[in-house]
Tab-separated table of C-alpha atoms and ligand atoms in Angstrom:
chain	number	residue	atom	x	y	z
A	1	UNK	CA	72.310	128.054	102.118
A	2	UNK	CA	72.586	124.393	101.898
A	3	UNK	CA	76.023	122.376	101.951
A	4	UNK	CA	78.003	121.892	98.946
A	5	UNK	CA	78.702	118.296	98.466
A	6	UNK	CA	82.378	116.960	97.495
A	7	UNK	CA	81.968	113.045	95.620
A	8	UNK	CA	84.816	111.021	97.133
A	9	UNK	CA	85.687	108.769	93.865
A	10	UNK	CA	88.680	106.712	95.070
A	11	UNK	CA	86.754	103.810	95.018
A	12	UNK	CA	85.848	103.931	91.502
A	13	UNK	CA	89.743	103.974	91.641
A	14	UNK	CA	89.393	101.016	93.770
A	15	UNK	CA	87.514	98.527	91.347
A	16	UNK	CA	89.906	99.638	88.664
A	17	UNK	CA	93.149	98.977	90.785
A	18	UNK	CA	91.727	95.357	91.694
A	19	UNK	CA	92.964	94.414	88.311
A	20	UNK	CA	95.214	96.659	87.521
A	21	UNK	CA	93.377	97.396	84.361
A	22	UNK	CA	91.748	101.338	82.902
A	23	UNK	CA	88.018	100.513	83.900
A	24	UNK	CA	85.971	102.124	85.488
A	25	UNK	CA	87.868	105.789	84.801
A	26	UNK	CA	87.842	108.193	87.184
A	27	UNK	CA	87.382	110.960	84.610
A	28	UNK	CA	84.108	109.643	83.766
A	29	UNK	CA	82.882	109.498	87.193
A	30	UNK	CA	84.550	113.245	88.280
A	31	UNK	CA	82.582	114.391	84.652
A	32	UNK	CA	79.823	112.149	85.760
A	33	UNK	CA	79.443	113.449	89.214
A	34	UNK	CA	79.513	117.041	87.848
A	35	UNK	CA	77.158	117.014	85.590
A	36	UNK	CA	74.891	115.489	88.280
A	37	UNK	CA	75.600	118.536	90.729
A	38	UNK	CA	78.509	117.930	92.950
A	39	UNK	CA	80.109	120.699	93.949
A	40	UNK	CA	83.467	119.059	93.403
A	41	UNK	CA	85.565	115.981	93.569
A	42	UNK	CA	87.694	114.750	96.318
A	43	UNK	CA	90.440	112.378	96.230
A	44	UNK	CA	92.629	110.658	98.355
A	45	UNK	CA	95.841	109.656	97.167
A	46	UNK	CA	97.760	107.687	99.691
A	47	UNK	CA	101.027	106.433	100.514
A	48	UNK	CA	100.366	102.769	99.135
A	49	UNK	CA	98.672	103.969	96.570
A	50	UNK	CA	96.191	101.187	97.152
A	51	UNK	CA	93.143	103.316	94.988
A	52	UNK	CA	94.248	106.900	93.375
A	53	UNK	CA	97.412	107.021	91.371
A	54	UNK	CA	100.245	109.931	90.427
A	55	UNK	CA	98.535	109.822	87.342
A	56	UNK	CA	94.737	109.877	88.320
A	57	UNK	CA	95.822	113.456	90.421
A	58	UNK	CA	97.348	114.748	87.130
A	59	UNK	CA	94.674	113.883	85.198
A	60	UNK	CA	91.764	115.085	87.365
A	61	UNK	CA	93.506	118.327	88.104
A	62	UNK	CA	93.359	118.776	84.050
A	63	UNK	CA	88.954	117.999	83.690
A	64	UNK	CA	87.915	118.964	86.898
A	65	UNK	CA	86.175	122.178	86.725
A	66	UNK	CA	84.516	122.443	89.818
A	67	UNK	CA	86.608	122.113	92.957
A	68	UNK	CA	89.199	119.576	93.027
A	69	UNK	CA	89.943	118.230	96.813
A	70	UNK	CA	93.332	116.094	97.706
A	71	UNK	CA	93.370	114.390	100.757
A	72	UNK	CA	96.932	113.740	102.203
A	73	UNK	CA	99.206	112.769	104.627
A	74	UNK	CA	101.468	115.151	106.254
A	75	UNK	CA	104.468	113.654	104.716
A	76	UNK	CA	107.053	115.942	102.277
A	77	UNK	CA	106.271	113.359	99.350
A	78	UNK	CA	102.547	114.520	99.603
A	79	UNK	CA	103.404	118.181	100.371
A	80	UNK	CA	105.930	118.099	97.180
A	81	UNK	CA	103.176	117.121	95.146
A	82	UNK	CA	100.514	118.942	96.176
A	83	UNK	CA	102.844	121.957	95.723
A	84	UNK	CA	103.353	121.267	91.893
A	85	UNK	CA	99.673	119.591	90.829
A	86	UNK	CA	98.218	122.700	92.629
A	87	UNK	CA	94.378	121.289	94.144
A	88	UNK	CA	92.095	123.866	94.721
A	89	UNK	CA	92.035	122.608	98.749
A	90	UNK	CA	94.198	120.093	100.358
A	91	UNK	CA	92.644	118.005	103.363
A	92	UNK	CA	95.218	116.961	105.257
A	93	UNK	CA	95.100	113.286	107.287
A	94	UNK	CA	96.226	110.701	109.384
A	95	UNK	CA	97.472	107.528	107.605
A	96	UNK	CA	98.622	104.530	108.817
A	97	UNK	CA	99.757	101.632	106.355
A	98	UNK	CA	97.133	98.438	107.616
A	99	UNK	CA	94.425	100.726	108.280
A	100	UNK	CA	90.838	99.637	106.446
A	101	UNK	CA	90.283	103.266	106.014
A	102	UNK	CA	91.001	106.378	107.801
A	103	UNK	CA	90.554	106.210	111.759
A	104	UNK	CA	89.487	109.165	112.978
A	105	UNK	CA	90.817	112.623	112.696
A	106	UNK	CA	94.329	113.743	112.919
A	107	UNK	CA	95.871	114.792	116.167
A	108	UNK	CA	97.249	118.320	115.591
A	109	UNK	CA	97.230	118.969	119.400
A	110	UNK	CA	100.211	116.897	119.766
A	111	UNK	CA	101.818	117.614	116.346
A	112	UNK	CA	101.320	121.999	115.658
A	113	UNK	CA	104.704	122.445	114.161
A	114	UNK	CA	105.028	119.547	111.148
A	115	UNK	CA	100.880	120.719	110.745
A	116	UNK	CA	101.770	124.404	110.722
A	117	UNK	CA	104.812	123.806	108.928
A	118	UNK	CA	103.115	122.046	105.514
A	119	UNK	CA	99.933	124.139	106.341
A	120	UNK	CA	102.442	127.484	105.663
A	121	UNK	CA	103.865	125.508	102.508
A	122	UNK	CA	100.039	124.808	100.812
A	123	UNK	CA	98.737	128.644	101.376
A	124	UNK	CA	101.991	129.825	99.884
A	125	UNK	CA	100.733	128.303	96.564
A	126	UNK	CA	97.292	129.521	96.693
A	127	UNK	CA	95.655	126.186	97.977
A	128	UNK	CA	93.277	126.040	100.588
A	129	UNK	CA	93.569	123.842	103.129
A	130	UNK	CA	91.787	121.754	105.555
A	131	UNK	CA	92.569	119.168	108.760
A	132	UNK	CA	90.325	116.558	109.463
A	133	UNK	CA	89.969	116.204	112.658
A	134	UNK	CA	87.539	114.397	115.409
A	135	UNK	CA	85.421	116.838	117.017
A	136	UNK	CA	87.208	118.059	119.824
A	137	UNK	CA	87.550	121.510	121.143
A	138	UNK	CA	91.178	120.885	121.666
A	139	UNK	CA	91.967	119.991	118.253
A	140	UNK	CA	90.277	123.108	116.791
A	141	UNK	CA	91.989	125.207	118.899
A	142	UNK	CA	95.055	123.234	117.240
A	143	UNK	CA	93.907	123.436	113.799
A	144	UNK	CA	93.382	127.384	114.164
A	145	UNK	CA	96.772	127.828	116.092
A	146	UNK	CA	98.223	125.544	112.324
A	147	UNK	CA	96.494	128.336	110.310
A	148	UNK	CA	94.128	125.725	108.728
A	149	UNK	CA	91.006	127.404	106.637
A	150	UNK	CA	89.139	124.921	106.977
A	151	UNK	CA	88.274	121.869	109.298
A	152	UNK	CA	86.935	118.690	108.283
A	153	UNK	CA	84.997	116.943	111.662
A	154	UNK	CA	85.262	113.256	111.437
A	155	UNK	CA	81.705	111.487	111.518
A	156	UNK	CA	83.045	108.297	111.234
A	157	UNK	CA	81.552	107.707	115.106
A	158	UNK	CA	78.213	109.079	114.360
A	159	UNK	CA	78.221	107.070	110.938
A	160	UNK	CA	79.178	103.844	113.098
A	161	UNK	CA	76.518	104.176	115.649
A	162	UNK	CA	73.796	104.961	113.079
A	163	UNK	CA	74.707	102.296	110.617
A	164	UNK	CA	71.920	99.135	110.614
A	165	UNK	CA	73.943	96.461	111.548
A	166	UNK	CA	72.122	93.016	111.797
A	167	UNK	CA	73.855	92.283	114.739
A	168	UNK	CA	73.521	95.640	116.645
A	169	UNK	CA	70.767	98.078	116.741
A	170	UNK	CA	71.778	102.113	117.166
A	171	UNK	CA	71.287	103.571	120.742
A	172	UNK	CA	69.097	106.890	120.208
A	173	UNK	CA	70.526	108.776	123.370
A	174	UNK	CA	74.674	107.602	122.094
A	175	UNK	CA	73.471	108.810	119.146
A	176	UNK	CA	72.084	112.132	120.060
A	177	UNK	CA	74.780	112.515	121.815
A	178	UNK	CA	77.246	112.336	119.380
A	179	UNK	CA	75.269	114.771	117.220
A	180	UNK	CA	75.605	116.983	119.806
A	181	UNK	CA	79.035	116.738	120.046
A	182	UNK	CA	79.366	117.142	116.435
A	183	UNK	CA	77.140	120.579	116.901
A	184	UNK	CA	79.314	122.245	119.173
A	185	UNK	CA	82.204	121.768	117.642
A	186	UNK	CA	80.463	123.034	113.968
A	187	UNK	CA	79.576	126.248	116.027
A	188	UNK	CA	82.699	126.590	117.554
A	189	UNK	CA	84.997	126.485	114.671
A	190	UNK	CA	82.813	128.662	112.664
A	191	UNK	CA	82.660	131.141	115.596
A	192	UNK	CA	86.290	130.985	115.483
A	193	UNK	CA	86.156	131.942	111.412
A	194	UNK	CA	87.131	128.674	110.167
A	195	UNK	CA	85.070	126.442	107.676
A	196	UNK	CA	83.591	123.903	108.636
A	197	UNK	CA	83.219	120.126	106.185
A	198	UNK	CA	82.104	117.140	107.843
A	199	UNK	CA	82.841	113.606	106.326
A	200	UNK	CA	83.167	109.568	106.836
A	201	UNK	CA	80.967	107.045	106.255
A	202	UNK	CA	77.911	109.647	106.069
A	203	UNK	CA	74.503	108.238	104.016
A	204	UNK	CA	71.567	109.201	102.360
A	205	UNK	CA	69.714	108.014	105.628
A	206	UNK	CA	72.212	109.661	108.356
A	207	UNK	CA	73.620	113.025	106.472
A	208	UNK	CA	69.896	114.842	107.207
A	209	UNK	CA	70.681	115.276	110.902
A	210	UNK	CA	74.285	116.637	110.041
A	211	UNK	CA	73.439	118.461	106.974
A	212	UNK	CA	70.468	120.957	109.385
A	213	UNK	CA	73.187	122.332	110.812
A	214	UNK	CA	73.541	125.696	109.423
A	215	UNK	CA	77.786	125.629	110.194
A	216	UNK	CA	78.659	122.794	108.067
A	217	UNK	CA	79.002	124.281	104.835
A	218	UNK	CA	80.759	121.105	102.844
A	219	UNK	CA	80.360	117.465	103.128
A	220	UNK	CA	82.981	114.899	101.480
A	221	UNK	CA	81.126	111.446	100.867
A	222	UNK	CA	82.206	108.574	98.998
A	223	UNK	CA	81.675	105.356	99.989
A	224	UNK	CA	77.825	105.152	100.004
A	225	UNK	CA	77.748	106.917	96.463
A	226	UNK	CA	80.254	104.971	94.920
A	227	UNK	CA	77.691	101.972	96.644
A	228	UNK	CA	75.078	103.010	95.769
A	229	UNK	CA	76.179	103.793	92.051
A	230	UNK	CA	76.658	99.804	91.244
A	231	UNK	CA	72.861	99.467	91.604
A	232	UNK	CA	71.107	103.134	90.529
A	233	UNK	CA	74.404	104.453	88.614
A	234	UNK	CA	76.568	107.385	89.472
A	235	UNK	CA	74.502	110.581	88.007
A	236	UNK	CA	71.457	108.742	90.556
A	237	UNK	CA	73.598	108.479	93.772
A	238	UNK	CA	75.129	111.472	93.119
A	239	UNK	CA	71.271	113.160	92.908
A	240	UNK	CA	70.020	111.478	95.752
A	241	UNK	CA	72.495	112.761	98.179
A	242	UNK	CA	72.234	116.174	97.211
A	243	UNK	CA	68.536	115.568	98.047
A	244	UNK	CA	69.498	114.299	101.116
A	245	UNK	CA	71.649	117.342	102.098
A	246	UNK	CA	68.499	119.320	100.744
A	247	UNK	CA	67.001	119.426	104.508
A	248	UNK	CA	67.648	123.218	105.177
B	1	PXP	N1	86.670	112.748	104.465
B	1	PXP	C1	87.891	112.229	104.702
B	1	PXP	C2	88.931	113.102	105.310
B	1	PXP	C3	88.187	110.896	104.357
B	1	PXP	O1	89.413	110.400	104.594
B	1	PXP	C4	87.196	110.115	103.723
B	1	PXP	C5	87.489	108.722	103.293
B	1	PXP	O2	88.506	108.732	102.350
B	1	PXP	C6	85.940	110.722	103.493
B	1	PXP	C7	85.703	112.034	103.900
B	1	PXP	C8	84.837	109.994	102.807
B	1	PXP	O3	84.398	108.926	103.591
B	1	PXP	P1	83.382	107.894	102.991
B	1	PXP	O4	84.046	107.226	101.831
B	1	PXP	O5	83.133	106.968	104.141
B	1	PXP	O6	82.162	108.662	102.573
């Protein structure tokens, strides 16, 4: 079975917010990225609210009819809402307020009672819920020991390394290496009866390597398609990744 694929649209959300203005909607690109295949939709609606509004969450929850994904901060604000719009899965994240975008997983090692805590307060509602994390043995054991369903391994290393930089070229054995890394802890959480999603910064050209193995069973990408969309439009980008994923 190949991995469903979950279209990250905040930056649609993005463009809009840069002046403040209704275009581009994010209804058209959820409906958009539907009716090209995605397997859902996945939002992140952050403190600032720098891309994804109150509003955009309410709305969403209302059209989407595939699988609607919140990523949030383990704060009560975020909790409180998630509670009431009721997502079909919650990802749950570290957030800091400068940060360009998120930096790596959370750290539910050092933090298993908040994590459990709001964990506990999501499945009471029915939502399923997931904690992104890097992939570390350590923090899987966390993530289990939080009753998460589902972890989401941070790529944003592996997406780094393989990205064609002019000014730096991507070091095979690093690479291989981190794939590796990546692979073990896919088997292990699934071993351990937790889902397994992978996500950040992944691409048409990198996902193939991630995307053969058989434990990751969702993917969350955003940036590229919403890139990618400017130039071959949203339906396209949205097809060509599910190609990409395609590999099994
Ligand atoms: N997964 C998580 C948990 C994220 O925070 C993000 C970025 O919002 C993504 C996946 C998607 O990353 P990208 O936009 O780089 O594809």
């Amino acid at each position: 079975m190949t991995a469903r694929l979950n279209v990250n649209i905040d930056h649609v959300a993005t463009v809009r917010e840069a002046r403040k203005t209704i275009e581009p909607s994010v209804v058209e690109a959820a409906n958009l990225c539907e009716k090209a295949g995605a397997d859902g939709i996945t939002i992140h609606l952050r403190q600032d609210r720098r891309h994804i509004q109150d509003r955009d969450l309410e709305q969403l929850r209302s059209v989407v009819s595939t699988y609607l994904n919140l990523e949030h901060a383990v704060t009560d604000e975020m909790l409180l809402i998630a509670e009431r719009v009721r997502p079909d899965a919650v990802s749950l994240v570290p957030e800091s307020p400068n940060e360009i975008t998120t930096e790596g997983g959370l750290d539910v090692a050092g933090n298993v009672p908040a994590i459990a805590d709001a964990v506990r307060r999501l499945k009471a509602v029915g939502i399923h819920v997931s904690i992104f994390i890097d992939p570390s043995i350590g923090q899987i054991d966390a993530a289990a020991e939080a009753g998460a369903d589902q972890i989401e391994i941070c790529t944003a290393e592996y997406a780094e390394m393989t990205l064609d930089r002019e000014d730096q070229s991507s070091d095979p054995e690093k690479v291989a290496a981190e794939i590796a890394r990546i692979a073990a802890a896919a088997k292990y959480a699934k071993e351990k009866g937790i889902v397994v999603a992978a996500g950040h910064g992944l691409t048409t050209k990198n996902v193939g390597a991630l995307a053969s193995m058989p434990e990751i069973s969702e993917f969350n990408i955003g940036h590229h398609i919403i890139s990618r969309s400017i130039f071959i439009g949203l339906e396209n980008a949205v097809t060509e990744m599910i190609e990409a994923i395609n590999v099994r």
